[in-house]
PDB file of C-alpha atoms in Angstrom:
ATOM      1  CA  UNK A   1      39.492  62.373 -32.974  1.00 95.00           C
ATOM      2  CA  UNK A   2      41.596  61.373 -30.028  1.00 97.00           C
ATOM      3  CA  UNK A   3      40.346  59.608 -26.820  1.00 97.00           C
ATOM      4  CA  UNK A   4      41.154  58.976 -23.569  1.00 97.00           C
ATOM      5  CA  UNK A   5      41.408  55.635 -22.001  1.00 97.00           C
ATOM      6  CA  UNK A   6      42.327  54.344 -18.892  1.00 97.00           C
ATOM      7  CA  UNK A   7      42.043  52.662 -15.441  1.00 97.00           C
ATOM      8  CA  UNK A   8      42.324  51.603 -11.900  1.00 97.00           C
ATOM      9  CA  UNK A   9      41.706  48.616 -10.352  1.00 98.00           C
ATOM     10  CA  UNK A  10      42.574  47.385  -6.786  1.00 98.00           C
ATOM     11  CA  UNK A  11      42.479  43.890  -5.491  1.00 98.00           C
ATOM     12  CA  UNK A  12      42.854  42.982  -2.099  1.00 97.00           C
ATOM     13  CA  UNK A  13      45.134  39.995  -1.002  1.00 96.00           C
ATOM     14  CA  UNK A  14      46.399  37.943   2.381  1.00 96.00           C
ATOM     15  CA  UNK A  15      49.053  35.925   0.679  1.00 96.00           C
ATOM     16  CA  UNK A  16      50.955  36.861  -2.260  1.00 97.00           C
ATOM     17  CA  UNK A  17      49.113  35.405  -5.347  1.00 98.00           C
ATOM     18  CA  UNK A  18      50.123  35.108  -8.791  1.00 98.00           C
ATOM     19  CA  UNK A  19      48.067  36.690 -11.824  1.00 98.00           C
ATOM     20  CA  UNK A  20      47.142  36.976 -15.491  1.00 98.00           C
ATOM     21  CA  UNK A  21      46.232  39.936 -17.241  1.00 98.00           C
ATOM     22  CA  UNK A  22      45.012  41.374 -20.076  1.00 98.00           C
ATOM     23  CA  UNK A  23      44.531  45.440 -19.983  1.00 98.00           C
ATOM     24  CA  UNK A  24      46.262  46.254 -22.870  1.00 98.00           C
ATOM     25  CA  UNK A  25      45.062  47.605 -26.149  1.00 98.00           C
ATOM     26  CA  UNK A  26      45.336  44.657 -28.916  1.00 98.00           C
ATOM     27  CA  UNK A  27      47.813  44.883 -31.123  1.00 98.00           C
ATOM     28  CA  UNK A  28      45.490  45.819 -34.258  1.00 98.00           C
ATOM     29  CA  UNK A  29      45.533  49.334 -32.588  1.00 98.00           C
ATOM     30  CA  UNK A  30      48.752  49.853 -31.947  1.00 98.00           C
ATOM     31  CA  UNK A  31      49.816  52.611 -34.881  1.00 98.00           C
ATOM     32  CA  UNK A  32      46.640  54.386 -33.224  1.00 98.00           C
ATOM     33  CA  UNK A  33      48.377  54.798 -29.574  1.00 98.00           C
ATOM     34  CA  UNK A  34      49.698  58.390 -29.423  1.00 98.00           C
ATOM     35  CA  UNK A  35      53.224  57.941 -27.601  1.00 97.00           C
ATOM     36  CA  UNK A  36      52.913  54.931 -25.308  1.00 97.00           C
ATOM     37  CA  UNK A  37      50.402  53.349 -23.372  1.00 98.00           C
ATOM     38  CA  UNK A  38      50.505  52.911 -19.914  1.00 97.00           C
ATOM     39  CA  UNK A  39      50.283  49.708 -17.940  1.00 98.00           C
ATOM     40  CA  UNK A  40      51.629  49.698 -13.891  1.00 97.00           C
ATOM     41  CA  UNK A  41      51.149  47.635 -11.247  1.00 97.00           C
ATOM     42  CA  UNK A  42      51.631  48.744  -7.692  1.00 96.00           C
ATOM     43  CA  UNK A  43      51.363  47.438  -3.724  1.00 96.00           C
ATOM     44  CA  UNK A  44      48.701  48.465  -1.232  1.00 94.00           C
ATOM     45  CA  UNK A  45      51.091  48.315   1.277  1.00 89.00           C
ATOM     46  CA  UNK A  46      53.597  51.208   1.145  1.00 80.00           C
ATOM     47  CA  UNK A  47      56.401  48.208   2.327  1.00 78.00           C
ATOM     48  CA  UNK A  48      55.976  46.048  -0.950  1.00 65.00           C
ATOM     49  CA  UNK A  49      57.921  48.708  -3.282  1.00 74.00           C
ATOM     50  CA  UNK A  50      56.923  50.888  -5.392  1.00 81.00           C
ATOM     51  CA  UNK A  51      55.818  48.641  -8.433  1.00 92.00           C
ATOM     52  CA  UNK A  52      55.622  45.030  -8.502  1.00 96.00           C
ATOM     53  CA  UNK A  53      57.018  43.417 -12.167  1.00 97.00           C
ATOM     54  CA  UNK A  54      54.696  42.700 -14.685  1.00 98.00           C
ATOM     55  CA  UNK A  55      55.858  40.142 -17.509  1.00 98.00           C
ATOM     56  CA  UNK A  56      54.248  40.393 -20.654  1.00 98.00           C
ATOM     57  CA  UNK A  57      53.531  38.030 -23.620  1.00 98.00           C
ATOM     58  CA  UNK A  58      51.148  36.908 -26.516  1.00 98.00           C
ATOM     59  CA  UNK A  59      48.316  34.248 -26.429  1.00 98.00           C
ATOM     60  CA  UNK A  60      47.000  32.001 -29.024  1.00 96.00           C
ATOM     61  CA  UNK A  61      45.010  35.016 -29.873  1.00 97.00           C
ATOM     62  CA  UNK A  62      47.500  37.236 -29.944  1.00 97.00           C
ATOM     63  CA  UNK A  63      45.911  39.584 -26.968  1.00 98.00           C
ATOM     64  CA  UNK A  64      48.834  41.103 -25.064  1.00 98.00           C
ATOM     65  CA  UNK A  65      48.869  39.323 -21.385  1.00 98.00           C
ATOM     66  CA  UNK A  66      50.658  39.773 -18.310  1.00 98.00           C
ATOM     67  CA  UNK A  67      52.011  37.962 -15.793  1.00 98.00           C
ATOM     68  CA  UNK A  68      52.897  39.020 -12.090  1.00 98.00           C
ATOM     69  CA  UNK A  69      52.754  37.881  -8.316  1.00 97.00           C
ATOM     70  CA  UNK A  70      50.847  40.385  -6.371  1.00 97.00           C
ATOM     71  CA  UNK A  71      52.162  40.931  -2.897  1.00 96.00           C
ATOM     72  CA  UNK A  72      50.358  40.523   0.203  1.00 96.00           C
ATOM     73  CA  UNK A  73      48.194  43.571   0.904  1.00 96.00           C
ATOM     74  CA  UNK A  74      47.268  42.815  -2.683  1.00 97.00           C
ATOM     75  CA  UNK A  75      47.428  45.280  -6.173  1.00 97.00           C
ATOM     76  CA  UNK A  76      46.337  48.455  -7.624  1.00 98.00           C
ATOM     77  CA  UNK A  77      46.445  48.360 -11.794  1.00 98.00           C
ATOM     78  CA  UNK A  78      46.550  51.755 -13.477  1.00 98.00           C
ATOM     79  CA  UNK A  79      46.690  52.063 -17.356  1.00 98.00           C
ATOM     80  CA  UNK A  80      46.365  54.858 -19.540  1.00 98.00           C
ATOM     81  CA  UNK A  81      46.585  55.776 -23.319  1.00 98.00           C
ATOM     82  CA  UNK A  82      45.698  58.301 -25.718  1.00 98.00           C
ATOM     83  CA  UNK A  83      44.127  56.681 -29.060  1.00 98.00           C
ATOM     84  CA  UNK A  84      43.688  58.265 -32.504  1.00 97.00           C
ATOM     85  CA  UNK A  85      40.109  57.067 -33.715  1.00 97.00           C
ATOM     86  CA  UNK A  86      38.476  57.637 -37.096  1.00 96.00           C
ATOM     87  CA  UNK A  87      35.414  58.663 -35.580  1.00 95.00           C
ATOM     88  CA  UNK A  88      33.404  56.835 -37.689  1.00 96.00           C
ATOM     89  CA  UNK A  89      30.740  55.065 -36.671  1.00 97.00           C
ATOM     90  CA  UNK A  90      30.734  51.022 -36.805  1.00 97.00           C
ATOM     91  CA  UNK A  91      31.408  49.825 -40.696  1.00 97.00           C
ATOM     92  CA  UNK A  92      27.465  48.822 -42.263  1.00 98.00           C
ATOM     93  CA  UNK A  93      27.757  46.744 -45.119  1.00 98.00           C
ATOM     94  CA  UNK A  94      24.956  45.111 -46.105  1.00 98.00           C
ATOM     95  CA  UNK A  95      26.248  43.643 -49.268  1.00 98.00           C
ATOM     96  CA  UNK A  96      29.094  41.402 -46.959  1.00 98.00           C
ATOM     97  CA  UNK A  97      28.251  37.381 -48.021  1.00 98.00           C
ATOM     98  CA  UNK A  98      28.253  34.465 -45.935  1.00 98.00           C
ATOM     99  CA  UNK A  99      31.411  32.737 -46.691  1.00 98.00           C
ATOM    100  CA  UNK A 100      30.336  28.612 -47.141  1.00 98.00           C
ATOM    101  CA  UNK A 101      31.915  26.592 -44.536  1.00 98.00           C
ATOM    102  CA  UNK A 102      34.449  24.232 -46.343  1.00 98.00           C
ATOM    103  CA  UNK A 103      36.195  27.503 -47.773  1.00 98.00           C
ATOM    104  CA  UNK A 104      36.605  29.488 -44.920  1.00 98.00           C
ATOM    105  CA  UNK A 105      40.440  29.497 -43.511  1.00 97.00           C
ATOM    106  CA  UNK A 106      41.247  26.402 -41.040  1.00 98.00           C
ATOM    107  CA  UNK A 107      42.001  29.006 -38.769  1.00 97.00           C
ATOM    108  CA  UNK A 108      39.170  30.414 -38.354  1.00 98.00           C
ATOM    109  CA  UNK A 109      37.050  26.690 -37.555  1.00 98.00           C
ATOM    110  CA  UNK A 110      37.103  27.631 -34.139  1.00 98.00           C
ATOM    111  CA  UNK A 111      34.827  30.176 -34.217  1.00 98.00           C
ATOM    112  CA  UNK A 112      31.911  27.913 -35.744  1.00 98.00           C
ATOM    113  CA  UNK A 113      32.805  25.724 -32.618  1.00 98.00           C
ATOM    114  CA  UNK A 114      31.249  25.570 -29.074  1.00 98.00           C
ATOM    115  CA  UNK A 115      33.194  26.938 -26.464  1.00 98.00           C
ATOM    116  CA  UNK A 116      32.699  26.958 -22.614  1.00 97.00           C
ATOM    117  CA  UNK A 117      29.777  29.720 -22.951  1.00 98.00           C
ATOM    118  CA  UNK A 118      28.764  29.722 -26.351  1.00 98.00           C
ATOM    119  CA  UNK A 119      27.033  25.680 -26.231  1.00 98.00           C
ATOM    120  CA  UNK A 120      26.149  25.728 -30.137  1.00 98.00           C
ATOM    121  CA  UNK A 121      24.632  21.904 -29.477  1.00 97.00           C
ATOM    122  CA  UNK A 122      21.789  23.453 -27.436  1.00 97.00           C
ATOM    123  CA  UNK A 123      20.978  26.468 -29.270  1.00 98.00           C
ATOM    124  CA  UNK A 124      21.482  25.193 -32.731  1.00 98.00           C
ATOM    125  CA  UNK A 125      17.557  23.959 -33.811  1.00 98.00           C
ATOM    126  CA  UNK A 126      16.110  26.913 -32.008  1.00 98.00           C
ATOM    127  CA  UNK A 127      18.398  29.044 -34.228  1.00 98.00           C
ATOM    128  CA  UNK A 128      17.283  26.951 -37.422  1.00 98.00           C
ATOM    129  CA  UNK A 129      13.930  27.882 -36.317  1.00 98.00           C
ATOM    130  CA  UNK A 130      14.318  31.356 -35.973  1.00 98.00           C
ATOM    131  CA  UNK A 131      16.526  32.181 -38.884  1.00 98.00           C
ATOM    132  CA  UNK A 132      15.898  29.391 -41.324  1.00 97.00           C
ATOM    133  CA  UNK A 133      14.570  31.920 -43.346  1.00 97.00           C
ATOM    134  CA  UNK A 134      16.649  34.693 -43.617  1.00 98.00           C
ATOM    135  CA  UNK A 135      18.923  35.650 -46.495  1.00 98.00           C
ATOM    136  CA  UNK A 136      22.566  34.004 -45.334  1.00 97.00           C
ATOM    137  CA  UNK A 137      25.179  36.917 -44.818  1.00 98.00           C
ATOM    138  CA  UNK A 138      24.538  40.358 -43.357  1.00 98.00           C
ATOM    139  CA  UNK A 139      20.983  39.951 -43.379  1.00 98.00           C
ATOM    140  CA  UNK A 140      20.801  37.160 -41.415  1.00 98.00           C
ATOM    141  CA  UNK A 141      23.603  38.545 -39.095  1.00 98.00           C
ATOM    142  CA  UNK A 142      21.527  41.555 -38.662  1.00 98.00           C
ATOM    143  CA  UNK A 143      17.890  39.479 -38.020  1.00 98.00           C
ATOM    144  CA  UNK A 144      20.321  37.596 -35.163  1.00 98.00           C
ATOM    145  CA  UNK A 145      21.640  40.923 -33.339  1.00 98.00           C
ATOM    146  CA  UNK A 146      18.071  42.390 -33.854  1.00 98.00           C
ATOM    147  CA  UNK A 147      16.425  39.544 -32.254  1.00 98.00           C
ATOM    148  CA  UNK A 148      19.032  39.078 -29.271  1.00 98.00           C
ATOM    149  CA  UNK A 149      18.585  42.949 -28.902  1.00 98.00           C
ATOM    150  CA  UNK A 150      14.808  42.477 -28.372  1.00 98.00           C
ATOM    151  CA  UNK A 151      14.535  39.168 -26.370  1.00 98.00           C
ATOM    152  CA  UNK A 152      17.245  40.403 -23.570  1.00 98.00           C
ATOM    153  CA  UNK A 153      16.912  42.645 -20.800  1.00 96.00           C
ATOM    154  CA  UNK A 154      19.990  44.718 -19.759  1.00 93.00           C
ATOM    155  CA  UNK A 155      20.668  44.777 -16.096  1.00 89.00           C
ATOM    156  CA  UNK A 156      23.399  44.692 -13.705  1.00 86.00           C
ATOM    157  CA  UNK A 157      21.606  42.991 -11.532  1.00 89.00           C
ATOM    158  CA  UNK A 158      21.468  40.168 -14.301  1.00 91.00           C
ATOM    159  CA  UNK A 159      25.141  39.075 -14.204  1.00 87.00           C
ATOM    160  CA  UNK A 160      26.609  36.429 -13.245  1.00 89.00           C
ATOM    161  CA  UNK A 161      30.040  35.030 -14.217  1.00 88.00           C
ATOM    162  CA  UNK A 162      28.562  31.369 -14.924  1.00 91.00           C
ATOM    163  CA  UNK A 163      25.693  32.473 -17.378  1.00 96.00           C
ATOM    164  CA  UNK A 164      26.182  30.939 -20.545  1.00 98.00           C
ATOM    165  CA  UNK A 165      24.034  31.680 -23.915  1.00 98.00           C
ATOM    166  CA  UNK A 166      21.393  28.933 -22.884  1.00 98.00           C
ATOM    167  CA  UNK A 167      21.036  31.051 -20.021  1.00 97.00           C
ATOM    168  CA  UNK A 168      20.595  34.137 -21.054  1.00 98.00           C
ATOM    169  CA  UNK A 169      18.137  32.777 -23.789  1.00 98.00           C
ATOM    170  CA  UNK A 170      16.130  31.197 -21.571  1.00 97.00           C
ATOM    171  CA  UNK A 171      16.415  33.930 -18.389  1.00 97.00           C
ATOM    172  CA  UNK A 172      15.819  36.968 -21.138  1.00 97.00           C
ATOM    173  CA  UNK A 173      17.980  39.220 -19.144  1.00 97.00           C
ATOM    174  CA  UNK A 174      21.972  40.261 -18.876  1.00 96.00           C
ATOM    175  CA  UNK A 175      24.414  42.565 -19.004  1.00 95.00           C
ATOM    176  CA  UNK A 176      26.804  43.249 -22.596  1.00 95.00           C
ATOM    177  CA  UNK A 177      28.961  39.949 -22.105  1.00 96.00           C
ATOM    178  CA  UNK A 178      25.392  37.956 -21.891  1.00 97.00           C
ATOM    179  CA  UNK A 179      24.085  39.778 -25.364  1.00 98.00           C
ATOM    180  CA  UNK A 180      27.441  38.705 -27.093  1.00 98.00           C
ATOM    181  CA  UNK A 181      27.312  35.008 -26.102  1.00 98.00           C
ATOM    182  CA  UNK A 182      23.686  34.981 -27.110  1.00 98.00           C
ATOM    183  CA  UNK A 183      23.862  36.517 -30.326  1.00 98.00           C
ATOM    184  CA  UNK A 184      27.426  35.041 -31.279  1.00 98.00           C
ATOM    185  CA  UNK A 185      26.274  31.574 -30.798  1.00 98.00           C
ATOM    186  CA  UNK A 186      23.087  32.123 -32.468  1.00 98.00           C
ATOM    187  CA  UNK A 187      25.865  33.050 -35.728  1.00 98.00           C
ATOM    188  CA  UNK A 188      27.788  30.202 -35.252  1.00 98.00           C
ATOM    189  CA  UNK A 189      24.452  27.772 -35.335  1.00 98.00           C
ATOM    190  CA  UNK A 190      23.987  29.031 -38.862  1.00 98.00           C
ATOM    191  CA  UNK A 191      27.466  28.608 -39.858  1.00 98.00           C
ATOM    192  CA  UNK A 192      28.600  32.284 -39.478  1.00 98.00           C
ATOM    193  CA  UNK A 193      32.016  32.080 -37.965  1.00 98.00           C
ATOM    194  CA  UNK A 194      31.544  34.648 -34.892  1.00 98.00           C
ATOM    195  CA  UNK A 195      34.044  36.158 -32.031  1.00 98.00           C
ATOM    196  CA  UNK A 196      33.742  37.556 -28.647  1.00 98.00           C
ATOM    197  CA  UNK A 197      35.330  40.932 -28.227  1.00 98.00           C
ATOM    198  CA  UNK A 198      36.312  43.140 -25.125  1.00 98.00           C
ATOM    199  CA  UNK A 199      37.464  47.027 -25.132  1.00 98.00           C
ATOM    200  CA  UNK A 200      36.744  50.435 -24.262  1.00 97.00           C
ATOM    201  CA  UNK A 201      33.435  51.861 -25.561  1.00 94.00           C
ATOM    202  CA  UNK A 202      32.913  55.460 -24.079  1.00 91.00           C
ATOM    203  CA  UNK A 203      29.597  57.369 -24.439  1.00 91.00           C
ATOM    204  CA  UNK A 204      31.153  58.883 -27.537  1.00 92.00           C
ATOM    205  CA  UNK A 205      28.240  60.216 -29.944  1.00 89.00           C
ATOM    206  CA  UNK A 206      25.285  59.418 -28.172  1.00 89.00           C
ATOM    207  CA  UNK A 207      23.554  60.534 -25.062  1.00 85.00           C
ATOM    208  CA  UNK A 208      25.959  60.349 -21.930  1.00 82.00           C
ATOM    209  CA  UNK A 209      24.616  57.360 -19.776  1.00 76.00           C
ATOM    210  CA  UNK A 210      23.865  58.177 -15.892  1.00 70.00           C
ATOM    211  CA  UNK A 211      25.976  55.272 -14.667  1.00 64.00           C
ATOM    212  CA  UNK A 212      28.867  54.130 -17.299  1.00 63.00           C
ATOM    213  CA  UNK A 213      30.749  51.147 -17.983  1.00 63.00           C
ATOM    214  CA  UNK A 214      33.528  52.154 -20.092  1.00 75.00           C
ATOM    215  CA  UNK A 215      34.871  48.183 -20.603  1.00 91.00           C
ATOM    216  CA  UNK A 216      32.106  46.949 -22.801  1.00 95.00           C
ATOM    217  CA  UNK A 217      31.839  43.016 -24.635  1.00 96.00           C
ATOM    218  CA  UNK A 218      31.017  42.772 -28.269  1.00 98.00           C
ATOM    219  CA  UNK A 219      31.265  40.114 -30.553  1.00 98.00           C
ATOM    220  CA  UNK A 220      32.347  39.827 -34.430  1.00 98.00           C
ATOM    221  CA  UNK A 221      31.286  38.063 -37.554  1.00 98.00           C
ATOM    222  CA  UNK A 222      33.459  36.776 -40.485  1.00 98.00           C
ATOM    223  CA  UNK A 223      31.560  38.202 -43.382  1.00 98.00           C
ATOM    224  CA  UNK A 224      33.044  38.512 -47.202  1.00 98.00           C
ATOM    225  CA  UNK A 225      36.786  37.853 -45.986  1.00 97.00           C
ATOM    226  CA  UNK A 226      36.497  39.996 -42.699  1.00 98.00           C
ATOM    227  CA  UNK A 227      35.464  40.767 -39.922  1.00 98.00           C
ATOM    228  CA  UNK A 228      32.851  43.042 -38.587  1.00 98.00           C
ATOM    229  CA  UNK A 229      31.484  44.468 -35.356  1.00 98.00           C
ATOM    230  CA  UNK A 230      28.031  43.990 -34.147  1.00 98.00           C
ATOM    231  CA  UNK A 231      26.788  44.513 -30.946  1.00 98.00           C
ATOM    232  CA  UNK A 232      23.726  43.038 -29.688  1.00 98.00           C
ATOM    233  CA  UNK A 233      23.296  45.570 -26.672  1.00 95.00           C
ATOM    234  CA  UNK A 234      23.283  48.542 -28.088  1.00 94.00           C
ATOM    235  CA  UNK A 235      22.128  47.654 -31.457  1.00 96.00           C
ATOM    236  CA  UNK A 236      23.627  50.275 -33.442  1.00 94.00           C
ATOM    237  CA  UNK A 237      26.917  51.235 -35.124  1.00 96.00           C
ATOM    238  CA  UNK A 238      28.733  53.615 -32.336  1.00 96.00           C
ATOM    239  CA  UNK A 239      31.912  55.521 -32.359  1.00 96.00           C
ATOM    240  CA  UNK A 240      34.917  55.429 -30.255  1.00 95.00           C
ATOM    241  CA  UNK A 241      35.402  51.068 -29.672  1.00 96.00           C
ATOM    242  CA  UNK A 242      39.224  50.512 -28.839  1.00 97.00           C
ATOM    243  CA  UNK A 243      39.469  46.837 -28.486  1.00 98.00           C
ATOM    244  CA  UNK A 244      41.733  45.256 -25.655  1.00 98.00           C
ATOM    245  CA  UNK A 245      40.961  41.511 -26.880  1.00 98.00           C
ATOM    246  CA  UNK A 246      39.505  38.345 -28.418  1.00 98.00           C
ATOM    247  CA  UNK A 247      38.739  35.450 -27.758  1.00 98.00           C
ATOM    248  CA  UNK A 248      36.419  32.495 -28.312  1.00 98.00           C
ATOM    249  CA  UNK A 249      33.824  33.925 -25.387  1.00 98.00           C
ATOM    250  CA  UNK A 250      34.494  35.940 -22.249  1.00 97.00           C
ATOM    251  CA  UNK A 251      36.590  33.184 -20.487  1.00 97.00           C
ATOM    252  CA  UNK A 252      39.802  33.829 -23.017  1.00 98.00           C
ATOM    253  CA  UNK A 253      39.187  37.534 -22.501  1.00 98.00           C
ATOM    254  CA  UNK A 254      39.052  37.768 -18.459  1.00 96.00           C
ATOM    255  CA  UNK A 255      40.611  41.255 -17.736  1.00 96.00           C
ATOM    256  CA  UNK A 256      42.402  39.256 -14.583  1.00 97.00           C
ATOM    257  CA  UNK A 257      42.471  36.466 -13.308  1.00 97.00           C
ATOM    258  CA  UNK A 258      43.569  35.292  -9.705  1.00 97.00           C
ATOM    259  CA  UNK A 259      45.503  31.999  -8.888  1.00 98.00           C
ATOM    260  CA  UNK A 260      44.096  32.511  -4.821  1.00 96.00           C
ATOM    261  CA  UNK A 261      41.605  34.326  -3.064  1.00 95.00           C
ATOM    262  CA  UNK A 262      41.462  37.893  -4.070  1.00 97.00           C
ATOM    263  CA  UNK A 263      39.097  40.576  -3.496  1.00 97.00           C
ATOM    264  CA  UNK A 264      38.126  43.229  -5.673  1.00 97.00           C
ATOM    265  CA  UNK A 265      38.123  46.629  -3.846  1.00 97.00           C
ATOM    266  CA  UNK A 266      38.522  49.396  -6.577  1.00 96.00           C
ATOM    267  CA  UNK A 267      37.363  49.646 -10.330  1.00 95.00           C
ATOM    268  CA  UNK A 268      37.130  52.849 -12.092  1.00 95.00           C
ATOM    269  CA  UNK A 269      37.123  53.206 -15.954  1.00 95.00           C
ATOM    270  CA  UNK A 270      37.612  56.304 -18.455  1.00 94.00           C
ATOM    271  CA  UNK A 271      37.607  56.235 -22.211  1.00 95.00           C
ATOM    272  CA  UNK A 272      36.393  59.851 -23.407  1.00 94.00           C
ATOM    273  CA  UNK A 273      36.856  61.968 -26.647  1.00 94.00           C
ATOM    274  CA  UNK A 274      39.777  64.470 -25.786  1.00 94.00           C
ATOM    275  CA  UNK A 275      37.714  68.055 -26.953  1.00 86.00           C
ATOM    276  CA  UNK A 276      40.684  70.026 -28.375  1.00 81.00           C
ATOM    277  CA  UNK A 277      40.899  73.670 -26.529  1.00 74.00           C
TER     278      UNK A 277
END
């Protein structure tokens, strides 16, 4: 199948005001972009030009990032892309083993490690107690996302950008970022190197949702020499994720981020299956 992504997003600024982004597809999708993805930048005010620059580059994580100065009047972003996708739903494979800790690849260390909202030290006996007992690999992966699933509510009304997984386990509510810190921390407490993940995810398969977010969070585990997707929200394998990015949580993933006072004024999303005439 082929979908449909895209966006626009306006910010609002006095003063000119220097910014990071990341709105591209990662790089592990690339050979799936049909022709070339779109990524602009442009003034409110008709007297800033036409476009303002945006310089791009690579982070530790390899995510594509840009950099650019938004003028005063602040910044409209619009991206767009059309994506080959398998259609297949996410990969099941309940045979995937727990790789043991001093033969997993030093790169990958980092994801058994806290990070600023994933606080393993706090969470780490109430995982033990929890899922002690289940079978290390998928199974216990699985019993984790199942459990998250259950014990959160999902609200918008729930979010807030300094809610780490303590929080959310303790609040039992959240939006998709809050279910991926909960249940990715809950893997790395039991050793199961684990990843926060940010993309499209369209209502592609299922039952078209009344008011859609088409930027979703996700997280993956390191299983058998790989990775897979779970996703603690929805809690079950869906069709049509295009990831934009990973990270360690949601703070190496922020879609922007502002060095000054910026307002967000506009934020419309679209990733939908292209129905062939």
């Amino acid at each position: 199948m082929e979908i449909k992504v895209g966006f626009e997003i306006g910010y609002y600024a006095v003063n000119p005001t220097p910014m990071a982004t990341m709105l591209n597809i990662h790089p592990s999708r690339f050979a799936d972009i049909v022709g070339t993805e779109t990524v602009v930048a442009e003034p409110n005010l008709p007297d800033a030009g036409s476009s303002v620059p945006i310089g791009f580059y690579r982070d530790s994580f390899g995510n594509v990032c840009g950099r650019l100065t938004a003028p005063a009047g602040g910044v409209t972003f619009r991206g767009s892309a059309l994506v080959r996708d398998s259609g297949l739903p996410d990969v099941v494979n309940p045979a995937a083993q727990q790789v043991p800790v001093d033969q997993l690849p030093d790169e990958l260390l980092l994801y058994l490690m806290p990070s600023r909202y994933c606080e393993t030290d706090k969470l780490t006996d109430i995982a033990w107690s929890l899922f002690g007992n289940t079978r290390p690999g998928w199974e216990r992966a699985v019993a984790i996302t199942d459990f998250v699933h259950h014990h959160v509510i999902f609200g918008y009304q729930h979010a807030h950008h300094m809610k780490s997984a303590h929080d959310v386990y303790e609040q039992g509510a959240g939006v998709c970022r809050d279910f991926a810190h909960l249940a990715l921390t809950f893997c790395r407490c039991m050793n199961i190197p684990a990843r926060y993940c940010t993309g499209y995810m369209g209502d592609i398969g299922v039952p078209r949702d009344p008011a859609p977010m088409d930027f979703s969070g996700w997280f993956q585990v390191y299983l058998s020499g790989q990775w897979y997707t779970f996703d603690a929200r929805h809690n079950h394998p869906r069709i049509g994720r295009i990831l934009m990015a990973i990270g360690r949580d949601a703070a190496d993933v922020a879609l922007t981020t502002s060095f000054g006072r910026m307002d967000l004024v506009k934020f419309v999303v679209i990733s939908d299956e292209v129905v062939p005439a």
